């Protein structure tokens, strides 16, 4: 009688193992909520990076050597060389 019950008991044990793993495992049903939260955060990060890329693309377009924006060039030169006219007032901005 013990030999006849061994095969169904082994099958039930294997099915229970895979059932528990499907619920509690790293890719299980309970981990799905965490994956959704990570997805939302990554989408927010992507949106912020996309906005930053758009801003940088605009600044690069303003510095195109064929038709550079004089205000942008002036701003960058003054910033990099720390140059100002004697009659100018410089107001530092906190960022």
XYZ file of C-alpha atoms in Angstrom:
95
model
C 0.000 0.000 0.000
C 2.905 2.356 0.711
C 4.330 1.763 -2.773
C 0.989 2.636 -4.398
C 0.781 5.928 -2.482
C 4.394 6.970 -3.221
C 3.829 8.085 -6.825
C 0.740 10.253 -6.125
C 2.453 11.704 -3.043
C 5.533 12.611 -5.106
C 3.315 14.152 -7.808
C 1.420 16.208 -5.195
C 4.694 17.348 -3.661
C 6.039 18.515 -7.030
C 2.747 20.277 -7.870
C 2.714 21.970 -4.441
C 6.300 23.128 -4.925
C 5.560 24.688 -8.306
C 2.282 26.164 -7.041
C 4.000 27.845 -4.096
C 6.817 29.024 -6.356
C 4.261 30.516 -8.777
C 2.751 32.569 -5.953
C 5.728 33.400 -3.733
C 8.681 33.164 -6.134
C 10.674 36.087 -7.533
C 8.484 36.117 -10.661
C 5.331 35.077 -8.851
C 1.958 36.694 -8.418
C 3.018 38.619 -5.303
C 5.999 40.135 -7.123
C 3.727 41.538 -9.829
C 2.775 44.574 -7.717
C 6.424 45.431 -7.160
C 7.103 45.149 -10.887
C 4.232 47.532 -11.614
C 5.590 50.079 -9.099
C 9.046 49.818 -10.655
C 7.539 50.317 -14.112
C 5.738 53.502 -13.033
C 8.947 54.881 -11.487
C 11.011 54.045 -14.559
C 8.426 55.702 -16.813
C 8.648 58.853 -14.670
C 12.438 58.751 -14.871
C 12.219 58.300 -18.640
C 9.856 61.279 -18.963
C 12.280 63.472 -16.974
C 15.211 62.327 -19.110
C 13.214 62.909 -22.278
C 12.424 66.453 -21.150
C 16.104 67.070 -20.355
C 17.131 65.679 -23.755
C 14.677 68.031 -25.474
C 16.114 71.001 -23.565
C 19.688 70.002 -24.455
C 18.721 69.461 -28.101
C 17.316 73.005 -28.153
C 20.513 74.450 -26.640
C 22.640 72.582 -29.179
C 20.470 73.925 -31.992
C 20.998 77.451 -30.658
C 24.769 76.918 -30.832
C 24.834 75.668 -34.420
C 27.907 77.296 -36.068
C 25.943 78.204 -39.210
C 23.417 80.340 -37.342
C 24.332 80.591 -33.661
C 22.075 82.530 -31.349
C 24.110 85.570 -30.185
C 22.480 85.620 -26.750
C 23.314 81.961 -26.119
C 26.899 82.414 -27.291
C 27.293 85.499 -25.117
C 25.870 83.682 -22.109
C 28.224 80.716 -22.520
C 31.297 82.887 -23.092
C 30.581 84.965 -20.007
C 29.930 81.871 -17.944
C 33.066 80.018 -19.045
C 35.466 82.986 -19.043
C 33.916 84.774 -16.069
C 33.907 88.039 -18.046
C 31.632 91.034 -17.467
C 31.599 94.672 -18.519
C 32.439 97.208 -15.789
C 28.952 98.728 -15.885
C 27.104 95.384 -15.614
C 25.493 94.094 -12.459
C 25.663 90.341 -12.041
C 22.857 88.717 -10.102
C 23.676 85.119 -9.118
C 20.801 82.680 -9.415
C 20.391 79.834 -6.945
C 19.797 76.490 -8.689
